[in-house]
CSV table of N, CA and C in Angstrom, one decimal:
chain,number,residue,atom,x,y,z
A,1,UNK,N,181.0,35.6,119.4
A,1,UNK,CA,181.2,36.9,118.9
A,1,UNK,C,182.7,37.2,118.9
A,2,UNK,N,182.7,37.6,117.6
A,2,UNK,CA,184.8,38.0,117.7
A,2,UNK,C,184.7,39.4,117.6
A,3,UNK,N,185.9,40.0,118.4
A,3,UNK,CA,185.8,41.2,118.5
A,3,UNK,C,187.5,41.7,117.8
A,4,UNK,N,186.8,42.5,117.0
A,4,UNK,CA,187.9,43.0,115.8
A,4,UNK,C,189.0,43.8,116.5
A,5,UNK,N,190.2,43.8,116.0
A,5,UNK,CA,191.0,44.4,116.0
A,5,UNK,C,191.0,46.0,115.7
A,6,UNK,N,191.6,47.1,116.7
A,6,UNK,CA,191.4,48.7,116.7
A,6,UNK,C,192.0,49.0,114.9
A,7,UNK,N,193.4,48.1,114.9
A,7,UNK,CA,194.4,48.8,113.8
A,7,UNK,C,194.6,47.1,112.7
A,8,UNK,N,194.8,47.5,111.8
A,8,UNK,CA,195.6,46.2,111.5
A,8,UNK,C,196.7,46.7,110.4
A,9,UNK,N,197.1,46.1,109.6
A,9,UNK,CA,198.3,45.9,108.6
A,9,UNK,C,198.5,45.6,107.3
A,10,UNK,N,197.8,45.7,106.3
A,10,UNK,CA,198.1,45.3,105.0
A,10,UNK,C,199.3,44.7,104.5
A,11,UNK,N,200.5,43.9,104.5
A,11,UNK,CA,201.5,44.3,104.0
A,11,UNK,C,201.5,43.8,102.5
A,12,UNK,N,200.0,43.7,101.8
A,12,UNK,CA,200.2,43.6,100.1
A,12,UNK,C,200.3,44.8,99.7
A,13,UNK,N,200.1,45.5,100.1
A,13,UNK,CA,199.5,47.3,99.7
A,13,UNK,C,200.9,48.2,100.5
A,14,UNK,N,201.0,47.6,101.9
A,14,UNK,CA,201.7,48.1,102.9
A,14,UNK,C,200.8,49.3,103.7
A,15,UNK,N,199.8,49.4,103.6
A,15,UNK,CA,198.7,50.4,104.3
A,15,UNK,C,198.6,49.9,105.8
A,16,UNK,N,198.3,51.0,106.7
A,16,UNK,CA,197.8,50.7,108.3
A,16,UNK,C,196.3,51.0,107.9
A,17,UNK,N,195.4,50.1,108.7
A,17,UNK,CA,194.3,50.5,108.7
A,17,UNK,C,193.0,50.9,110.0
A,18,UNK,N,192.5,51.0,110.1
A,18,UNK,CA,191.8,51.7,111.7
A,18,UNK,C,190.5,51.6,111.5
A,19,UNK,N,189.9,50.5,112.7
A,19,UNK,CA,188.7,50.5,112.7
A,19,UNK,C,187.9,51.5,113.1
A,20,UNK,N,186.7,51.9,112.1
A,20,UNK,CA,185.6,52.8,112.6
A,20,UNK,C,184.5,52.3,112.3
A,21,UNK,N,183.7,52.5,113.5
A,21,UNK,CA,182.3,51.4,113.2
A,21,UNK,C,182.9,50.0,113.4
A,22,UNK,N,182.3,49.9,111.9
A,22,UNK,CA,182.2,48.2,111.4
A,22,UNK,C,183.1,48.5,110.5
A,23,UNK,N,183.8,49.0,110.4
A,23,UNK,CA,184.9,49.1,108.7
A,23,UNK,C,186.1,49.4,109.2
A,24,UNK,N,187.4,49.0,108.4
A,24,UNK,CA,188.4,49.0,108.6
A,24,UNK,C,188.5,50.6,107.4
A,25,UNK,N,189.4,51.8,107.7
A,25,UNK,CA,189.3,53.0,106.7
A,25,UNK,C,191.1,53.0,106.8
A,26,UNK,N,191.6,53.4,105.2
A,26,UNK,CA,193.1,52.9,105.7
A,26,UNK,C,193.2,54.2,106.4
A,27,UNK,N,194.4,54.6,107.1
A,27,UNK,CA,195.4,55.7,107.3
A,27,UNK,C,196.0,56.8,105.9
A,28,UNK,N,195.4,56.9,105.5
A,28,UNK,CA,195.8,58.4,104.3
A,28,UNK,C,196.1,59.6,104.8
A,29,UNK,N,197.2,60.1,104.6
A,29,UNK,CA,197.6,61.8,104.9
A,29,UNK,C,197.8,62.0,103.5
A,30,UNK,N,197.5,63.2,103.4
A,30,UNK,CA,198.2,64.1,102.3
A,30,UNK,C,200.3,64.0,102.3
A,31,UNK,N,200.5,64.1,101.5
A,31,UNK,CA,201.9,64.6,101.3
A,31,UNK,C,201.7,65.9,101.2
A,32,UNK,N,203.0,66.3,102.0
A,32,UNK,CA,203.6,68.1,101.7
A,32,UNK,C,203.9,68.4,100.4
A,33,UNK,N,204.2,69.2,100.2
A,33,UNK,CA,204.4,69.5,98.6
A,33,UNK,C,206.0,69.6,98.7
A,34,UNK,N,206.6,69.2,98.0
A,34,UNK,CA,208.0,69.2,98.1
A,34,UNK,C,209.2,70.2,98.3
A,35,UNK,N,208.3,71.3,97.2
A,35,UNK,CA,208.7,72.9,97.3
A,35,UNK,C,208.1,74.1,97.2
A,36,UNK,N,207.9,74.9,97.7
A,36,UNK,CA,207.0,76.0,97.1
A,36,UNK,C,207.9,76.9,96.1
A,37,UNK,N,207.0,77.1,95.2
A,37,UNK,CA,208.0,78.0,93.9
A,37,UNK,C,207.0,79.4,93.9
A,38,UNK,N,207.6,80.2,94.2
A,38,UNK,CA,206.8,81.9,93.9
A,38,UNK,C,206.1,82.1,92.4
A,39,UNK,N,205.0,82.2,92.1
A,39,UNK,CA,203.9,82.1,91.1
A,39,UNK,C,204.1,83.8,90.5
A,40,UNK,N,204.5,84.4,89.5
A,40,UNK,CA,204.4,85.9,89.8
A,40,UNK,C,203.0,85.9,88.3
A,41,UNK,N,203.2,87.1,88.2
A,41,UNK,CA,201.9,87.6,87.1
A,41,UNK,C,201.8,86.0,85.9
A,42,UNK,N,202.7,86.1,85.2
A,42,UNK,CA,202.4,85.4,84.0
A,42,UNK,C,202.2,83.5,84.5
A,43,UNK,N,202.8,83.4,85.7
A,43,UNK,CA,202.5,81.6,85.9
A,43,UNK,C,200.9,82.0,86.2
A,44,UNK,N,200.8,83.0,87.0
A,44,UNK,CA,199.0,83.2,87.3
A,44,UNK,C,198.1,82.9,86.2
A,45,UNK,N,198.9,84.1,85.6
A,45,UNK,CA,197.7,83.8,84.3
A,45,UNK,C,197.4,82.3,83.4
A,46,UNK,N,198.5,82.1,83.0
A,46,UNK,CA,198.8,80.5,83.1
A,46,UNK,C,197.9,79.3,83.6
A,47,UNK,N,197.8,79.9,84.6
A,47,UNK,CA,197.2,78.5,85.5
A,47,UNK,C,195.6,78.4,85.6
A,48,UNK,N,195.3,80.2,85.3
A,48,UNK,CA,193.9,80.3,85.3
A,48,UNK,C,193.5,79.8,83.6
A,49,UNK,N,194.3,79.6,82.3
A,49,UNK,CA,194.0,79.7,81.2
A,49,UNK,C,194.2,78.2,81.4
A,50,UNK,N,195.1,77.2,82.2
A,50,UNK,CA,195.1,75.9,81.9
A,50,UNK,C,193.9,75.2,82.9
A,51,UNK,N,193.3,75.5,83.9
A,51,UNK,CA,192.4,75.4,84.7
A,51,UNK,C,190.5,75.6,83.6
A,52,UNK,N,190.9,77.0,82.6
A,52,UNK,CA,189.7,76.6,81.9
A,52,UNK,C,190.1,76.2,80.7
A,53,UNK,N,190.6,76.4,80.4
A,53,UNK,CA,190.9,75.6,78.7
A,53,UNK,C,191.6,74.0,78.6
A,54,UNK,N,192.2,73.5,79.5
A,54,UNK,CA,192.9,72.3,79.5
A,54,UNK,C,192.9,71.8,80.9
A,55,UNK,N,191.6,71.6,80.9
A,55,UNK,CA,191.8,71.1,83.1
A,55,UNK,C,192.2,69.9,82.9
A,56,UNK,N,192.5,68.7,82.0
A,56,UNK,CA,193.0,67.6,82.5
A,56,UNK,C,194.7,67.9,82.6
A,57,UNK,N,195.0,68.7,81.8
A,57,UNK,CA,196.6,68.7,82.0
A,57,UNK,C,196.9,69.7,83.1
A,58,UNK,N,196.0,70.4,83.6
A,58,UNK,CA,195.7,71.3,84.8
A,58,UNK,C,195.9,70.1,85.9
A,59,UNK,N,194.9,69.8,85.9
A,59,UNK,CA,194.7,68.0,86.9
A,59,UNK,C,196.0,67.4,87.1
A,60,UNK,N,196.4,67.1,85.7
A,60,UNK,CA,197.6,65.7,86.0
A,60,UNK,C,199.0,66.7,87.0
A,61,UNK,N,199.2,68.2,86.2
A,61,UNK,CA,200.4,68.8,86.9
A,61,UNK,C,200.2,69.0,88.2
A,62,UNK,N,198.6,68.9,89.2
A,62,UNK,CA,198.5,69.5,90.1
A,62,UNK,C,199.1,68.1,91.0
A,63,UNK,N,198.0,67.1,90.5
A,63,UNK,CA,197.9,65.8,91.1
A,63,UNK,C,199.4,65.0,91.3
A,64,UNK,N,200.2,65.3,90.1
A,64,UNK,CA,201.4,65.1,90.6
A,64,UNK,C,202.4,65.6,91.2
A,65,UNK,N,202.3,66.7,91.2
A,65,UNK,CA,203.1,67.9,92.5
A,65,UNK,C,203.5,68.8,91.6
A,66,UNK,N,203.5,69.0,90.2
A,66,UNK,CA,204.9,69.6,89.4
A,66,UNK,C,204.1,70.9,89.2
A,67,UNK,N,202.8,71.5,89.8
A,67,UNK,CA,202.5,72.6,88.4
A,67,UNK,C,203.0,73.9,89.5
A,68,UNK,N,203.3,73.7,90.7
A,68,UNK,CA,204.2,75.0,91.2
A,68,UNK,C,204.8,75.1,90.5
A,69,UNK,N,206.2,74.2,90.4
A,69,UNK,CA,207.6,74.6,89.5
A,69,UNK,C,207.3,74.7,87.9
A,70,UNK,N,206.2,74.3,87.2
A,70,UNK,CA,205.7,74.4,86.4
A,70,UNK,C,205.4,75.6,85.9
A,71,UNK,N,204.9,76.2,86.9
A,71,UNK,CA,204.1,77.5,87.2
A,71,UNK,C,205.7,78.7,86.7
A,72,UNK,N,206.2,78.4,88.2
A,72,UNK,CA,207.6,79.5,88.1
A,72,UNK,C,208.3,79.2,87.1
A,73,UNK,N,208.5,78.1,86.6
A,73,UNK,CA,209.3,77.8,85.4
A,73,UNK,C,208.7,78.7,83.8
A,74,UNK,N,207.3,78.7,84.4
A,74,UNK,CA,206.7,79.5,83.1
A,74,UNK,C,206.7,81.1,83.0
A,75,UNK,N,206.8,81.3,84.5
A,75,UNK,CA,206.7,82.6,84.9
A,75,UNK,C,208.1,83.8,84.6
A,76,UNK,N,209.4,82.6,85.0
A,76,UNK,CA,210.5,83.1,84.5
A,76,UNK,C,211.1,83.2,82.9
A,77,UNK,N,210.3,82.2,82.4
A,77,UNK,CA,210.4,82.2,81.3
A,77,UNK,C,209.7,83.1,80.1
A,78,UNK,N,208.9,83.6,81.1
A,78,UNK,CA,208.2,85.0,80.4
A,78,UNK,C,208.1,86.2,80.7
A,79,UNK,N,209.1,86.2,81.8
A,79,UNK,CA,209.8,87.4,82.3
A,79,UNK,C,211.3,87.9,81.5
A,80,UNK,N,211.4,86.7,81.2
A,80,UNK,CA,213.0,86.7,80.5
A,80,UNK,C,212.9,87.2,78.5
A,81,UNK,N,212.2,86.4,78.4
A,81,UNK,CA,211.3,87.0,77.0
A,81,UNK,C,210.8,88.1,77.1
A,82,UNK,N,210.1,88.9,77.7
A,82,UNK,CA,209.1,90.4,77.8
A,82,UNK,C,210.5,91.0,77.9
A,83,UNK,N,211.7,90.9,78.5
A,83,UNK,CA,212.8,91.9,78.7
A,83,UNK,C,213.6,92.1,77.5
A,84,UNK,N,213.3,90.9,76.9
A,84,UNK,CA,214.0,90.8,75.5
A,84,UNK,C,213.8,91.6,74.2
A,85,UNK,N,212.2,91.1,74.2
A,85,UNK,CA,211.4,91.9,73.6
A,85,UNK,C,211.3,93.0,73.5
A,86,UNK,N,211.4,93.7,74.9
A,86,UNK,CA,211.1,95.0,75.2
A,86,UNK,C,212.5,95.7,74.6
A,87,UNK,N,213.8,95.0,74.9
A,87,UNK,CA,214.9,95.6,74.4
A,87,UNK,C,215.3,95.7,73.2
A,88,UNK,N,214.6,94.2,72.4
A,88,UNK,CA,215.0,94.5,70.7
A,88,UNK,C,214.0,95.6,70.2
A,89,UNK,N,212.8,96.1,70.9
A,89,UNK,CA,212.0,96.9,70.2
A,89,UNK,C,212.3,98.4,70.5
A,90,UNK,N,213.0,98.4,71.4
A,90,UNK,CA,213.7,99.8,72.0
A,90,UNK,C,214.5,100.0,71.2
A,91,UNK,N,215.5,99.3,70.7
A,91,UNK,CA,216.5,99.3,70.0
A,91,UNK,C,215.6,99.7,68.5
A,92,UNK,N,215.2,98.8,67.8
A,92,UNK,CA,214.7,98.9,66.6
A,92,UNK,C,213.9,100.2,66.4
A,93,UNK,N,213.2,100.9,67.1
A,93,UNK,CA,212.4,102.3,67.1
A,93,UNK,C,213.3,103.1,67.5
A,94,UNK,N,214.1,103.3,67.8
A,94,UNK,CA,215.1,104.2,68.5
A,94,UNK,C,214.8,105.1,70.2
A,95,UNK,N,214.1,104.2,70.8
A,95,UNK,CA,213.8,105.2,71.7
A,95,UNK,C,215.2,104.5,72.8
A,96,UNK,N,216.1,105.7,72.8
A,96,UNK,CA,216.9,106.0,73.2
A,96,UNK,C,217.0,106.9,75.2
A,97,UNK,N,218.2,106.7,75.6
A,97,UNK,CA,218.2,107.8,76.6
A,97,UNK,C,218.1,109.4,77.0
A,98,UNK,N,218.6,109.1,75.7
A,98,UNK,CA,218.4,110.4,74.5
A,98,UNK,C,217.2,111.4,74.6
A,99,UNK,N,216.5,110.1,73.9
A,99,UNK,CA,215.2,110.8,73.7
A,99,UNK,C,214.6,110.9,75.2
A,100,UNK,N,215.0,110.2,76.2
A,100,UNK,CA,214.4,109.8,77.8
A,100,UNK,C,214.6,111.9,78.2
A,101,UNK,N,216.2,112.0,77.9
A,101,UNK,CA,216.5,112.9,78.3
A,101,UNK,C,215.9,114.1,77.5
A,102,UNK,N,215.7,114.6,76.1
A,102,UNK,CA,215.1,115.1,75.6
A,102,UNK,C,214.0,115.4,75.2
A,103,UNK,N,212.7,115.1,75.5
A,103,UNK,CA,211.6,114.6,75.7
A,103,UNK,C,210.5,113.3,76.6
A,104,UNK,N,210.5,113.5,77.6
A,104,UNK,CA,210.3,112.4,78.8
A,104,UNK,C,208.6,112.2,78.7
A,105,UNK,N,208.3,113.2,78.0
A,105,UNK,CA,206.7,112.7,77.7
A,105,UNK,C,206.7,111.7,76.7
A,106,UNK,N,207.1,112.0,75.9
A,106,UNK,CA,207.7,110.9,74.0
A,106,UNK,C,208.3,109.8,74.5
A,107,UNK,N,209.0,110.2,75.6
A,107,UNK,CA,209.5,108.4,75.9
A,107,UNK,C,208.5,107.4,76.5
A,108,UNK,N,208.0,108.3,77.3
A,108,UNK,CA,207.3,107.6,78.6
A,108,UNK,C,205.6,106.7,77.6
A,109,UNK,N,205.4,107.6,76.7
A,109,UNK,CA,204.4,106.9,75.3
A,109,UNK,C,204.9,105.9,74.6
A,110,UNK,N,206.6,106.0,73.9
A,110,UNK,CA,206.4,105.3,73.1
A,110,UNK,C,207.0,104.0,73.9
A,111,UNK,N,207.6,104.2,75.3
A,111,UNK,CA,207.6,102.5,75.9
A,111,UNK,C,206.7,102.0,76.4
A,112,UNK,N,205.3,102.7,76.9
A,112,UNK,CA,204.2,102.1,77.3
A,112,UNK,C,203.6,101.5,75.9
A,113,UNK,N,203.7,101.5,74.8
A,113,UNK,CA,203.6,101.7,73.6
A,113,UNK,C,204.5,100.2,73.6
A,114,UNK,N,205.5,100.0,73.6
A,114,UNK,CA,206.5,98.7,73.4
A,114,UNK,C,206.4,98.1,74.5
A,115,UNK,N,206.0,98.1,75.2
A,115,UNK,CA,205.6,96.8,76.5
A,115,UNK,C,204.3,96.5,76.5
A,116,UNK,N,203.6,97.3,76.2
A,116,UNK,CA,202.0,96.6,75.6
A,116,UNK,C,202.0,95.8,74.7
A,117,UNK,N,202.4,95.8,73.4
A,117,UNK,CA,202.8,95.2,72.4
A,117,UNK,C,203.6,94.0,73.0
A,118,UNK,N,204.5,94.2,73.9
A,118,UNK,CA,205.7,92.9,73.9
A,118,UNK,C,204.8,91.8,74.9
A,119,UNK,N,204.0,93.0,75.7
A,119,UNK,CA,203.3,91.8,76.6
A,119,UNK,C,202.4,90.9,75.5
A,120,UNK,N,201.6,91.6,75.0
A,120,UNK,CA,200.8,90.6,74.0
A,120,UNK,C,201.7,89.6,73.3
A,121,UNK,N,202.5,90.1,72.6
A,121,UNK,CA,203.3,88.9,72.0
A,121,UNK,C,203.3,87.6,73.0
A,122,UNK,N,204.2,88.1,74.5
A,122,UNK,CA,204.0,87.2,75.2
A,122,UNK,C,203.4,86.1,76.1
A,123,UNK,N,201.8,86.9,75.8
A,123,UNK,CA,200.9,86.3,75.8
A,123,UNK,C,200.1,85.4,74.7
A,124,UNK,N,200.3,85.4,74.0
A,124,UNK,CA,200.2,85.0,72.5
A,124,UNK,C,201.1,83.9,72.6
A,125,UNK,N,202.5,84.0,72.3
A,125,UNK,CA,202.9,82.9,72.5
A,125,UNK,C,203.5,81.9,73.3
A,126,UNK,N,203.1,82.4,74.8
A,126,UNK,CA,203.8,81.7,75.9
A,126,UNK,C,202.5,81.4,76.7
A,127,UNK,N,201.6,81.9,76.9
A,127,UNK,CA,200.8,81.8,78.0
A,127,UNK,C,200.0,81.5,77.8
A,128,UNK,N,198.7,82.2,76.3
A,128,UNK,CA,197.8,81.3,76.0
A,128,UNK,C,198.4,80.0,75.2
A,129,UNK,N,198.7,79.3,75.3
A,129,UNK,CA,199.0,77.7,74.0
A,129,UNK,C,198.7,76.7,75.0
């Protein structure tokens, strides 16, 4: 009767391996994630639209580490757009400080009014595709 070794060594693979039972099971840990990147509204939504609509590209960014920074990368990038938008539409309608100062009901409408609108844009074309 030969009596097996607790640990042994791969070095084709380079794996440690550890007997349990009758079987050698290698040594696998997880890796840490390299960075955490802050997720805000729009990487959210993002992730929940690429999780049902495109789970393999969902999968490959997860599986490889990237869809955090993926995520914030999307997230700032649609933060930076919605401000934009929001400012060329301010501009183009005239709602001014003006108007902030002379009527604060009329303002307070017609920017809820242009940030509705700018968000859809930016969902339209940043978040759902």
């Amino acid at each position: 009767m030969t009596t097996m070794k607790n640990s042994i060594h791969d070095n084709a693979n380079g794996l440690d391996y550890t007997l349990v039972n009758d079987h050698y099971l290698p040594n696998l840990t997880a890796a840490a994630p390299a960075e955490q990147h802050p997720t805000g509204r729009w990487g959210r939504l993002h992730k929940r639209y690429l999780k049902e609509h495109h789970p393999i590209r969902y999968n490959q960014l997860l599986l490889s580490g990237e869809l955090s920074g993926y995520l914030a990368k999307m997230d700032k990038q649609a933060e930076e757009q919605l401000a934009l938008t929001v400012q060329q539409m301010q501009e183009s309608e005239g709602v001014t400080e003006a108007l902030k100062a002379a009527n604060q009901l009329e303002w307070v409408r017609r920017m809820n009014s242009i940030r509705n609108r700018a968000e859809e844009i930016i969902k339209t074309e940043l978040i759902f595709v």
